[in-house]
């Protein structure tokens, strides 16, 4: 029987007991020459639950715990501490699943050689045998979450969750800490009324649902983009294939194959650099001066620039 492992685990983990006896907690009989006070626990009987079609799933084990001291009051104080440690406990101790412990009775004894007092406490342990069921392949019916060795659902209420307690190595009921249920509940997300094929894009501190062609990237988010824009030409002078000198009204661009550049030039269409416009203004004015009859002046031009 593994009940002794559970008893030792409970008593050795109870400060009120160890403050009196330390580690002097023995199964069946104390070590020879052990000084009082000390504790001895003994299994008296086992009553298995009769299931007819398989191994017992629950055993009732009757246990006596003997509390020794050389003074009556010392034995009584030790007995009180032991009863407080064992009575009505439940849980898993050293791998033994204890469903409950019931205090039954107490008796007093005196030994005369050597002279010492003892109080004998009787308990009934209800031990679940889940590991045996699993090992033998016995179907488990009616199993509950709280039956697991590392789960304690005592006092659980509606809407609580299981939270792991590292100190005890046990899953315990706890209030749900809450949190967003859907994406749009997050503080930095505004999905609005999302439609098919939209995507989330981060813009100006918020994730928003937009179509791909609606994405606007800040210039600063693209490495080197601002410098490239600053260096790009924004007028004719800055183009690599132009050579613009001092400009005057009416200038035009003329390609110069020798330099491979477009250059600005004034209107020069005549031969020897003569301007085509206004070549005969003076002559026409002289001919018309002092005329007494109607005179029609005709102007012609040739391709070589002669009027």
PDB file of C-alpha atoms in Angstrom:
ATOM      1  CA  UNK A   1       0.000   0.000   0.000  1.00  0.00           C
ATOM      2  CA  UNK A   2       1.214   3.511  -0.880  1.00  0.00           C
ATOM      3  CA  UNK A   3      -0.808   5.145   1.899  1.00  0.00           C
ATOM      4  CA  UNK A   4       2.345   5.471   4.007  1.00  0.00           C
ATOM      5  CA  UNK A   5       3.932   7.699   1.353  1.00  0.00           C
ATOM      6  CA  UNK A   6       0.959  10.044   1.558  1.00  0.00           C
ATOM      7  CA  UNK A   7       0.987  10.141   5.384  1.00  0.00           C
ATOM      8  CA  UNK A   8       4.686  10.904   5.508  1.00  0.00           C
ATOM      9  CA  UNK A   9       4.297  13.578   2.812  1.00  0.00           C
ATOM     10  CA  UNK A  10       1.524  15.320   4.730  1.00  0.00           C
ATOM     11  CA  UNK A  11       3.124  15.173   8.203  1.00  0.00           C
ATOM     12  CA  UNK A  12       6.640  16.084   7.049  1.00  0.00           C
ATOM     13  CA  UNK A  13       5.185  19.059   5.182  1.00  0.00           C
ATOM     14  CA  UNK A  14       3.291  20.403   8.192  1.00  0.00           C
ATOM     15  CA  UNK A  15       5.284  22.927  10.221  1.00  0.00           C
ATOM     16  CA  UNK A  16       3.209  22.410  13.379  1.00  0.00           C
ATOM     17  CA  UNK A  17       4.341  18.752  13.410  1.00  0.00           C
ATOM     18  CA  UNK A  18       7.983  19.187  12.338  1.00  0.00           C
ATOM     19  CA  UNK A  19       8.471  21.966  14.898  1.00  0.00           C
ATOM     20  CA  UNK A  20       7.939  19.250  17.558  1.00  0.00           C
ATOM     21  CA  UNK A  21       9.495  16.083  16.063  1.00  0.00           C
ATOM     22  CA  UNK A  22      11.660  17.304  13.193  1.00  0.00           C
ATOM     23  CA  UNK A  23      12.052  14.366  10.793  1.00  0.00           C
ATOM     24  CA  UNK A  24      11.272  11.672  13.362  1.00  0.00           C
ATOM     25  CA  UNK A  25       8.211  10.296  11.550  1.00  0.00           C
ATOM     26  CA  UNK A  26       8.350   6.499  11.153  1.00  0.00           C
ATOM     27  CA  UNK A  27       6.243   3.787   9.468  1.00  0.00           C
ATOM     28  CA  UNK A  28       5.196   0.857  11.743  1.00  0.00           C
ATOM     29  CA  UNK A  29       7.962   1.227  14.360  1.00  0.00           C
ATOM     30  CA  UNK A  30      10.453   3.866  15.432  1.00  0.00           C
ATOM     31  CA  UNK A  31      14.148   3.360  14.949  1.00  0.00           C
ATOM     32  CA  UNK A  32      15.852   1.892  18.007  1.00  0.00           C
ATOM     33  CA  UNK A  33      17.030   4.376  20.648  1.00  0.00           C
ATOM     34  CA  UNK A  34      15.080   7.232  19.017  1.00  0.00           C
ATOM     35  CA  UNK A  35      14.536  10.006  21.542  1.00  0.00           C
ATOM     36  CA  UNK A  36      11.035  11.316  22.114  1.00  0.00           C
ATOM     37  CA  UNK A  37       9.050  13.103  20.832  1.00  0.00           C
ATOM     38  CA  UNK A  38       8.381  11.173  17.606  1.00  0.00           C
ATOM     39  CA  UNK A  39       5.518   9.852  15.462  1.00  0.00           C
ATOM     40  CA  UNK A  40       4.763   6.328  14.225  1.00  0.00           C
ATOM     41  CA  UNK A  41       2.003   5.533  11.705  1.00  0.00           C
ATOM     42  CA  UNK A  42       0.558   2.060  11.114  1.00  0.00           C
ATOM     43  CA  UNK A  43      -1.930   0.702   8.561  1.00  0.00           C
ATOM     44  CA  UNK A  44      -4.611  -1.310  10.377  1.00  0.00           C
ATOM     45  CA  UNK A  45      -6.976  -2.389   7.578  1.00  0.00           C
ATOM     46  CA  UNK A  46      -7.973  -1.811   3.960  1.00  0.00           C
ATOM     47  CA  UNK A  47     -11.556  -1.933   2.714  1.00  0.00           C
ATOM     48  CA  UNK A  48     -11.688  -1.881  -1.124  1.00  0.00           C
ATOM     49  CA  UNK A  49     -14.755  -0.678  -2.967  1.00  0.00           C
ATOM     50  CA  UNK A  50     -16.403  -3.674  -4.629  1.00  0.00           C
ATOM     51  CA  UNK A  51     -16.916  -2.977  -8.356  1.00  0.00           C
ATOM     52  CA  UNK A  52     -17.614  -6.633  -9.395  1.00  0.00           C
ATOM     53  CA  UNK A  53     -16.179  -6.138 -12.914  1.00  0.00           C
ATOM     54  CA  UNK A  54     -12.731  -4.719 -12.210  1.00  0.00           C
ATOM     55  CA  UNK A  55     -10.173  -3.600  -9.640  1.00  0.00           C
ATOM     56  CA  UNK A  56     -11.251  -1.332  -6.817  1.00  0.00           C
ATOM     57  CA  UNK A  57     -11.226   2.326  -7.789  1.00  0.00           C
ATOM     58  CA  UNK A  58     -11.447   3.496  -4.192  1.00  0.00           C
ATOM     59  CA  UNK A  59      -9.950   2.030  -1.003  1.00  0.00           C
ATOM     60  CA  UNK A  60     -10.850   2.973   2.557  1.00  0.00           C
ATOM     61  CA  UNK A  61      -7.726   2.559   4.682  1.00  0.00           C
ATOM     62  CA  UNK A  62      -7.822   2.621   8.493  1.00  0.00           C
ATOM     63  CA  UNK A  63      -4.633   4.102   9.934  1.00  0.00           C
ATOM     64  CA  UNK A  64      -3.355   4.623  13.476  1.00  0.00           C
ATOM     65  CA  UNK A  65      -0.901   7.436  14.210  1.00  0.00           C
ATOM     66  CA  UNK A  66       0.977   7.138  17.546  1.00  0.00           C
ATOM     67  CA  UNK A  67       2.315  10.349  19.069  1.00  0.00           C
ATOM     68  CA  UNK A  68       5.051   9.734  21.714  1.00  0.00           C
ATOM     69  CA  UNK A  69       6.562  12.039  24.316  1.00  0.00           C
ATOM     70  CA  UNK A  70       8.010  11.686  27.808  1.00  0.00           C
ATOM     71  CA  UNK A  71       5.327  14.037  29.166  1.00  0.00           C
ATOM     72  CA  UNK A  72       1.568  13.763  28.959  1.00  0.00           C
ATOM     73  CA  UNK A  73       1.132  17.355  27.749  1.00  0.00           C
ATOM     74  CA  UNK A  74       3.824  16.904  25.130  1.00  0.00           C
ATOM     75  CA  UNK A  75       2.059  13.840  23.702  1.00  0.00           C
ATOM     76  CA  UNK A  76      -1.254  15.720  23.713  1.00  0.00           C
ATOM     77  CA  UNK A  77       0.258  18.726  21.889  1.00  0.00           C
ATOM     78  CA  UNK A  78       1.841  16.439  19.287  1.00  0.00           C
ATOM     79  CA  UNK A  79      -1.459  14.603  18.805  1.00  0.00           C
ATOM     80  CA  UNK A  80      -3.271  17.906  18.234  1.00  0.00           C
ATOM     81  CA  UNK A  81      -0.732  18.923  15.616  1.00  0.00           C
ATOM     82  CA  UNK A  82      -1.053  15.564  13.819  1.00  0.00           C
ATOM     83  CA  UNK A  83      -4.845  15.706  13.827  1.00  0.00           C
ATOM     84  CA  UNK A  84      -4.747  19.235  12.430  1.00  0.00           C
ATOM     85  CA  UNK A  85      -2.409  18.079   9.662  1.00  0.00           C
ATOM     86  CA  UNK A  86      -4.478  15.058   8.578  1.00  0.00           C
ATOM     87  CA  UNK A  87      -8.136  15.691   9.320  1.00  0.00           C
ATOM     88  CA  UNK A  88     -10.240  16.404   6.205  1.00  0.00           C
ATOM     89  CA  UNK A  89      -7.301  16.982   3.848  1.00  0.00           C
ATOM     90  CA  UNK A  90      -7.473  16.054   0.171  1.00  0.00           C
ATOM     91  CA  UNK A  91      -5.066  16.153  -2.735  1.00  0.00           C
ATOM     92  CA  UNK A  92      -2.110  14.260  -4.134  1.00  0.00           C
ATOM     93  CA  UNK A  93       0.831  13.554  -1.838  1.00  0.00           C
ATOM     94  CA  UNK A  94       3.945  11.715  -3.065  1.00  0.00           C
ATOM     95  CA  UNK A  95       1.919  10.409  -6.010  1.00  0.00           C
ATOM     96  CA  UNK A  96      -0.963   9.101  -3.861  1.00  0.00           C
ATOM     97  CA  UNK A  97      -4.391  10.515  -4.695  1.00  0.00           C
ATOM     98  CA  UNK A  98      -6.149  11.187  -1.365  1.00  0.00           C
ATOM     99  CA  UNK A  99      -9.842  11.895  -1.813  1.00  0.00           C
ATOM    100  CA  UNK A 100     -10.439  12.608   1.889  1.00  0.00           C
ATOM    101  CA  UNK A 101      -9.226  11.885   5.425  1.00  0.00           C
ATOM    102  CA  UNK A 102     -11.609  11.445   8.365  1.00  0.00           C
ATOM    103  CA  UNK A 103     -10.567  11.539  12.026  1.00  0.00           C
ATOM    104  CA  UNK A 104     -12.235   8.670  13.918  1.00  0.00           C
ATOM    105  CA  UNK A 105     -10.984   8.277  17.480  1.00  0.00           C
ATOM    106  CA  UNK A 106      -8.150   8.816  19.970  1.00  0.00           C
ATOM    107  CA  UNK A 107      -6.782   6.615  22.756  1.00  0.00           C
ATOM    108  CA  UNK A 108      -4.163   7.093  25.483  1.00  0.00           C
ATOM    109  CA  UNK A 109      -1.367   4.692  26.397  1.00  0.00           C
ATOM    110  CA  UNK A 110       1.514   4.641  28.854  1.00  0.00           C
ATOM    111  CA  UNK A 111       4.769   2.698  28.496  1.00  0.00           C
ATOM    112  CA  UNK A 112       6.881   2.097  31.605  1.00  0.00           C
ATOM    113  CA  UNK A 113      10.247   0.985  30.265  1.00  0.00           C
ATOM    114  CA  UNK A 114      11.227   3.535  29.326  1.00  0.00           C
ATOM    115  CA  UNK A 115       8.417   5.617  30.746  1.00  0.00           C
ATOM    116  CA  UNK A 116       6.646   7.616  28.035  1.00  0.00           C
ATOM    117  CA  UNK A 117       3.152   8.660  27.003  1.00  0.00           C
ATOM    118  CA  UNK A 118       1.410   8.205  23.698  1.00  0.00           C
ATOM    119  CA  UNK A 119      -1.839   9.290  22.108  1.00  0.00           C
ATOM    120  CA  UNK A 120      -3.117   6.956  19.397  1.00  0.00           C
ATOM    121  CA  UNK A 121      -5.204   8.698  16.704  1.00  0.00           C
ATOM    122  CA  UNK A 122      -7.317   6.687  14.277  1.00  0.00           C
ATOM    123  CA  UNK A 123      -8.087   7.979  10.746  1.00  0.00           C
ATOM    124  CA  UNK A 124      -9.899   6.670   7.690  1.00  0.00           C
ATOM    125  CA  UNK A 125      -8.194   7.532   4.393  1.00  0.00           C
ATOM    126  CA  UNK A 126     -10.140   7.293   1.132  1.00  0.00           C
ATOM    127  CA  UNK A 127      -7.557   6.572  -1.595  1.00  0.00           C
ATOM    128  CA  UNK A 128      -8.341   6.760  -5.312  1.00  0.00           C
ATOM    129  CA  UNK A 129      -6.558   4.158  -7.399  1.00  0.00           C
ATOM    130  CA  UNK A 130      -6.511   5.983 -10.765  1.00  0.00           C
ATOM    131  CA  UNK A 131      -3.023   4.798 -11.685  1.00  0.00           C
ATOM    132  CA  UNK A 132      -4.073   1.162 -11.243  1.00  0.00           C
ATOM    133  CA  UNK A 133      -7.073   1.687 -13.541  1.00  0.00           C
ATOM    134  CA  UNK A 134      -4.910   3.131 -16.278  1.00  0.00           C
ATOM    135  CA  UNK A 135      -2.229   0.442 -15.894  1.00  0.00           C
ATOM    136  CA  UNK A 136      -4.761  -2.374 -16.196  1.00  0.00           C
ATOM    137  CA  UNK A 137      -6.659  -0.747 -19.057  1.00  0.00           C
ATOM    138  CA  UNK A 138      -9.844  -0.486 -17.045  1.00  0.00           C
ATOM    139  CA  UNK A 139     -12.288   1.984 -18.685  1.00  0.00           C
ATOM    140  CA  UNK A 140     -12.603   5.184 -16.681  1.00  0.00           C
ATOM    141  CA  UNK A 141     -16.189   6.317 -16.440  1.00  0.00           C
ATOM    142  CA  UNK A 142     -17.335   9.489 -14.776  1.00  0.00           C
ATOM    143  CA  UNK A 143     -13.784  10.882 -14.541  1.00  0.00           C
ATOM    144  CA  UNK A 144     -13.603  14.591 -13.772  1.00  0.00           C
ATOM    145  CA  UNK A 145     -10.954  17.274 -14.182  1.00  0.00           C
ATOM    146  CA  UNK A 146     -10.484  17.522 -10.417  1.00  0.00           C
ATOM    147  CA  UNK A 147      -9.523  13.833 -10.306  1.00  0.00           C
ATOM    148  CA  UNK A 148      -6.135  14.618 -11.873  1.00  0.00           C
ATOM    149  CA  UNK A 149      -3.254  14.608  -9.442  1.00  0.00           C
ATOM    150  CA  UNK A 150      -2.043  18.105 -10.377  1.00  0.00           C
ATOM    151  CA  UNK A 151      -5.464  19.790 -10.458  1.00  0.00           C
ATOM    152  CA  UNK A 152      -7.380  21.256  -7.520  1.00  0.00           C
ATOM    153  CA  UNK A 153     -10.779  22.685  -8.459  1.00  0.00           C
ATOM    154  CA  UNK A 154     -11.998  23.269  -4.897  1.00  0.00           C
ATOM    155  CA  UNK A 155     -14.276  26.338  -4.754  1.00  0.00           C
ATOM    156  CA  UNK A 156     -14.437  26.807  -8.520  1.00  0.00           C
ATOM    157  CA  UNK A 157     -17.123  29.275  -9.715  1.00  0.00           C
ATOM    158  CA  UNK A 158     -18.739  30.194 -13.036  1.00  0.00           C
ATOM    159  CA  UNK A 159     -16.435  31.528 -15.784  1.00  0.00           C
ATOM    160  CA  UNK A 160     -13.208  30.856 -13.885  1.00  0.00           C
ATOM    161  CA  UNK A 161     -10.196  29.409 -15.693  1.00  0.00           C
ATOM    162  CA  UNK A 162      -7.381  27.086 -14.608  1.00  0.00           C
ATOM    163  CA  UNK A 163      -4.156  28.878 -13.702  1.00  0.00           C
ATOM    164  CA  UNK A 164      -0.907  27.082 -12.901  1.00  0.00           C
ATOM    165  CA  UNK A 165       0.584  27.737  -9.446  1.00  0.00           C
ATOM    166  CA  UNK A 166       4.309  26.991  -9.598  1.00  0.00           C
ATOM    167  CA  UNK A 167       4.715  27.040  -5.807  1.00  0.00           C
ATOM    168  CA  UNK A 168       2.370  24.088  -5.330  1.00  0.00           C
ATOM    169  CA  UNK A 169       2.791  22.542  -8.767  1.00  0.00           C
ATOM    170  CA  UNK A 170      -0.982  22.533  -9.148  1.00  0.00           C
ATOM    171  CA  UNK A 171      -3.582  23.959 -11.540  1.00  0.00           C
ATOM    172  CA  UNK A 172      -6.031  26.091  -9.552  1.00  0.00           C
ATOM    173  CA  UNK A 173      -9.243  28.008 -10.383  1.00  0.00           C
ATOM    174  CA  UNK A 174      -8.653  31.701 -11.123  1.00  0.00           C
ATOM    175  CA  UNK A 175     -10.599  34.642 -12.504  1.00  0.00           C
ATOM    176  CA  UNK A 176     -10.267  35.203 -16.225  1.00  0.00           C
ATOM    177  CA  UNK A 177      -7.941  38.166 -16.764  1.00  0.00           C
ATOM    178  CA  UNK A 178      -9.933  39.080 -19.848  1.00  0.00           C
ATOM    179  CA  UNK A 179      -8.581  40.602 -23.035  1.00  0.00           C
ATOM    180  CA  UNK A 180      -9.615  41.296 -26.619  1.00  0.00           C
ATOM    181  CA  UNK A 181     -11.859  38.719 -28.236  1.00  0.00           C
ATOM    182  CA  UNK A 182     -11.500  39.980 -31.813  1.00  0.00           C
ATOM    183  CA  UNK A 183      -8.834  41.794 -33.807  1.00  0.00           C
ATOM    184  CA  UNK A 184     -10.733  45.098 -33.876  1.00  0.00           C
ATOM    185  CA  UNK A 185     -10.745  45.218 -30.049  1.00  0.00           C
ATOM    186  CA  UNK A 186      -7.000  45.918 -30.003  1.00  0.00           C
ATOM    187  CA  UNK A 187      -6.157  49.533 -29.203  1.00  0.00           C
ATOM    188  CA  UNK A 188      -4.032  50.051 -32.320  1.00  0.00           C
ATOM    189  CA  UNK A 189      -6.397  48.393 -34.824  1.00  0.00           C
ATOM    190  CA  UNK A 190      -9.333  49.989 -36.658  1.00  0.00           C
ATOM    191  CA  UNK A 191     -10.746  47.566 -39.208  1.00  0.00           C
ATOM    192  CA  UNK A 192     -13.986  49.502 -39.731  1.00  0.00           C
ATOM    193  CA  UNK A 193     -16.246  47.343 -41.922  1.00  0.00           C
ATOM    194  CA  UNK A 194     -13.716  45.070 -43.662  1.00  0.00           C
ATOM    195  CA  UNK A 195     -14.453  43.691 -47.128  1.00  0.00           C
ATOM    196  CA  UNK A 196     -13.152  40.746 -49.127  1.00  0.00           C
ATOM    197  CA  UNK A 197      -9.494  41.001 -50.220  1.00  0.00           C
ATOM    198  CA  UNK A 198      -8.684  43.922 -47.929  1.00  0.00           C
ATOM    199  CA  UNK A 199      -5.505  43.803 -45.900  1.00  0.00           C
ATOM    200  CA  UNK A 200      -4.199  45.401 -42.702  1.00  0.00           C
ATOM    201  CA  UNK A 201      -1.683  48.183 -43.240  1.00  0.00           C
ATOM    202  CA  UNK A 202       0.036  50.289 -40.582  1.00  0.00           C
ATOM    203  CA  UNK A 203      -0.410  53.998 -41.214  1.00  0.00           C
ATOM    204  CA  UNK A 204      -0.029  56.927 -38.830  1.00  0.00           C
ATOM    205  CA  UNK A 205      -0.018  54.772 -35.704  1.00  0.00           C
ATOM    206  CA  UNK A 206      -2.979  52.535 -36.548  1.00  0.00           C
ATOM    207  CA  UNK A 207      -3.527  49.243 -38.354  1.00  0.00           C
ATOM    208  CA  UNK A 208      -6.386  49.806 -40.812  1.00  0.00           C
ATOM    209  CA  UNK A 209      -8.214  47.625 -43.323  1.00  0.00           C
ATOM    210  CA  UNK A 210      -7.481  48.915 -46.853  1.00  0.00           C
ATOM    211  CA  UNK A 211      -7.050  47.622 -50.368  1.00  0.00           C
ATOM    212  CA  UNK A 212      -3.521  47.102 -51.625  1.00  0.00           C
ATOM    213  CA  UNK A 213      -3.676  49.992 -54.114  1.00  0.00           C
ATOM    214  CA  UNK A 214      -4.638  52.376 -51.288  1.00  0.00           C
ATOM    215  CA  UNK A 215      -1.373  51.965 -49.417  1.00  0.00           C
ATOM    216  CA  UNK A 216       0.411  55.289 -48.959  1.00  0.00           C
ATOM    217  CA  UNK A 217       4.030  54.950 -47.911  1.00  0.00           C
ATOM    218  CA  UNK A 218       5.612  57.926 -46.132  1.00  0.00           C
ATOM    219  CA  UNK A 219       8.754  59.102 -47.933  1.00  0.00           C
ATOM    220  CA  UNK A 220      10.750  58.683 -44.727  1.00  0.00           C
ATOM    221  CA  UNK A 221       9.834  54.973 -44.577  1.00  0.00           C
ATOM    222  CA  UNK A 222      11.797  54.229 -47.787  1.00  0.00           C
ATOM    223  CA  UNK A 223      15.542  54.332 -47.251  1.00  0.00           C
ATOM    224  CA  UNK A 224      17.275  56.936 -49.441  1.00  0.00           C
ATOM    225  CA  UNK A 225      14.064  58.066 -51.188  1.00  0.00           C
ATOM    226  CA  UNK A 226      14.176  61.642 -49.881  1.00  0.00           C
ATOM    227  CA  UNK A 227      17.839  62.045 -50.888  1.00  0.00           C
ATOM    228  CA  UNK A 228      17.072  60.696 -54.361  1.00  0.00           C
ATOM    229  CA  UNK A 229      14.151  63.102 -54.757  1.00  0.00           C
ATOM    230  CA  UNK A 230      16.318  66.019 -53.612  1.00  0.00           C
ATOM    231  CA  UNK A 231      18.960  65.113 -56.199  1.00  0.00           C
ATOM    232  CA  UNK A 232      16.510  64.693 -59.092  1.00  0.00           C
ATOM    233  CA  UNK A 233      16.469  67.573 -61.678  1.00  0.00           C
ATOM    234  CA  UNK A 234      13.494  69.902 -61.555  1.00  0.00           C
ATOM    235  CA  UNK A 235      14.368  72.258 -64.514  1.00  0.00           C
ATOM    236  CA  UNK A 236      16.041  72.135 -67.954  1.00  0.00           C
ATOM    237  CA  UNK A 237      19.376  73.453 -66.696  1.00  0.00           C
ATOM    238  CA  UNK A 238      19.822  70.411 -64.447  1.00  0.00           C
ATOM    239  CA  UNK A 239      19.334  67.832 -67.216  1.00  0.00           C
ATOM    240  CA  UNK A 240      22.569  66.143 -68.239  1.00  0.00           C
ATOM    241  CA  UNK A 241      22.054  66.711 -72.017  1.00  0.00           C
ATOM    242  CA  UNK A 242      21.325  70.477 -71.910  1.00  0.00           C
ATOM    243  CA  UNK A 243      23.661  73.459 -71.837  1.00  0.00           C
ATOM    244  CA  UNK A 244      21.619  76.524 -70.953  1.00  0.00           C
ATOM    245  CA  UNK A 245      23.380  79.918 -70.973  1.00  0.00           C
ATOM    246  CA  UNK A 246      21.855  83.378 -70.436  1.00  0.00           C
ATOM    247  CA  UNK A 247      18.253  83.276 -71.584  1.00  0.00           C
ATOM    248  CA  UNK A 248      16.346  85.984 -73.446  1.00  0.00           C
ATOM    249  CA  UNK A 249      12.752  86.143 -74.575  1.00  0.00           C
ATOM    250  CA  UNK A 250      12.102  84.066 -77.670  1.00  0.00           C
ATOM    251  CA  UNK A 251      15.050  81.711 -77.167  1.00  0.00           C
ATOM    252  CA  UNK A 252      14.594  78.144 -78.300  1.00  0.00           C
ATOM    253  CA  UNK A 253      16.504  74.858 -77.843  1.00  0.00           C
ATOM    254  CA  UNK A 254      18.744  73.738 -80.691  1.00  0.00           C
ATOM    255  CA  UNK A 255      20.679  70.462 -80.709  1.00  0.00           C
ATOM    256  CA  UNK A 256      24.452  70.679 -81.111  1.00  0.00           C
ATOM    257  CA  UNK A 257      25.898  67.356 -82.264  1.00  0.00           C
ATOM    258  CA  UNK A 258      29.467  68.405 -81.517  1.00  0.00           C
ATOM    259  CA  UNK A 259      28.762  68.684 -77.779  1.00  0.00           C
ATOM    260  CA  UNK A 260      25.869  66.269 -77.758  1.00  0.00           C
ATOM    261  CA  UNK A 261      23.718  68.796 -75.918  1.00  0.00           C
ATOM    262  CA  UNK A 262      20.640  70.916 -76.439  1.00  0.00           C
ATOM    263  CA  UNK A 263      21.584  74.628 -76.319  1.00  0.00           C
ATOM    264  CA  UNK A 264      19.485  77.741 -76.072  1.00  0.00           C
ATOM    265  CA  UNK A 265      19.672  80.105 -79.079  1.00  0.00           C
ATOM    266  CA  UNK A 266      18.025  83.293 -80.378  1.00  0.00           C
ATOM    267  CA  UNK A 267      16.003  83.260 -83.634  1.00  0.00           C
ATOM    268  CA  UNK A 268      18.670  83.179 -86.422  1.00  0.00           C
ATOM    269  CA  UNK A 269      17.326  82.025 -89.773  1.00  0.00           C
ATOM    270  CA  UNK A 270      19.162  84.292 -92.270  1.00  0.00           C
ATOM    271  CA  UNK A 271      22.487  83.895 -94.028  1.00  0.00           C
ATOM    272  CA  UNK A 272      25.669  84.972 -92.208  1.00  0.00           C
ATOM    273  CA  UNK A 273      23.861  85.206 -88.906  1.00  0.00           C
ATOM    274  CA  UNK A 274      21.393  87.826 -90.122  1.00  0.00           C
ATOM    275  CA  UNK A 275      18.005  87.942 -88.505  1.00  0.00           C
ATOM    276  CA  UNK A 276      15.205  87.125 -90.853  1.00  0.00           C
ATOM    277  CA  UNK A 277      12.694  89.315 -89.056  1.00  0.00           C
ATOM    278  CA  UNK A 278      12.741  93.063 -89.981  1.00  0.00           C
ATOM    279  CA  UNK A 279      15.400  92.886 -92.735  1.00  0.00           C
ATOM    280  CA  UNK A 280      13.477  95.375 -94.974  1.00  0.00           C
ATOM    281  CA  UNK A 281      11.773  97.636 -92.440  1.00  0.00           C
ATOM    282  CA  UNK A 282      13.969 100.677 -93.383  1.00  0.00           C
ATOM    283  CA  UNK A 283      13.624 100.249 -97.154  1.00  0.00           C
ATOM    284  CA  UNK A 284       9.887  99.832 -96.965  1.00  0.00           C
ATOM    285  CA  UNK A 285       9.569 102.978 -94.861  1.00  0.00           C
ATOM    286  CA  UNK A 286      11.566 105.088 -97.390  1.00  0.00           C
ATOM    287  CA  UNK A 287       9.543 103.891-100.342  1.00  0.00           C
ATOM    288  CA  UNK A 288       6.273 104.730 -98.660  1.00  0.00           C
ATOM    289  CA  UNK A 289       7.351 108.183 -97.422  1.00  0.00           C
ATOM    290  CA  UNK A 290       5.784 111.076 -99.404  1.00  0.00           C
ATOM    291  CA  UNK A 291       3.763 108.887-101.720  1.00  0.00           C
ATOM    292  CA  UNK A 292       0.709 110.603-103.268  1.00  0.00           C
ATOM    293  CA  UNK A 293      -0.943 107.626-104.793  1.00  0.00           C
ATOM    294  CA  UNK A 294      -1.932 104.308-103.426  1.00  0.00           C
ATOM    295  CA  UNK A 295       1.108 102.071-103.225  1.00  0.00           C
ATOM    296  CA  UNK A 296       1.100  98.392-102.554  1.00  0.00           C
ATOM    297  CA  UNK A 297       4.315  96.932-101.182  1.00  0.00           C
ATOM    298  CA  UNK A 298       5.075  93.293-101.671  1.00  0.00           C
ATOM    299  CA  UNK A 299       7.557  91.362 -99.645  1.00  0.00           C
ATOM    300  CA  UNK A 300       9.208  88.130-100.744  1.00  0.00           C
ATOM    301  CA  UNK A 301      11.789  85.970 -99.147  1.00  0.00           C
ATOM    302  CA  UNK A 302      14.102  83.330-100.485  1.00  0.00           C
ATOM    303  CA  UNK A 303      15.426  80.259 -98.760  1.00  0.00           C
ATOM    304  CA  UNK A 304      18.983  81.675 -98.636  1.00  0.00           C
ATOM    305  CA  UNK A 305      17.851  84.717 -96.676  1.00  0.00           C
ATOM    306  CA  UNK A 306      17.849  87.302 -99.522  1.00  0.00           C
ATOM    307  CA  UNK A 307      14.802  89.478 -99.627  1.00  0.00           C
TER     308      UNK A 307
END
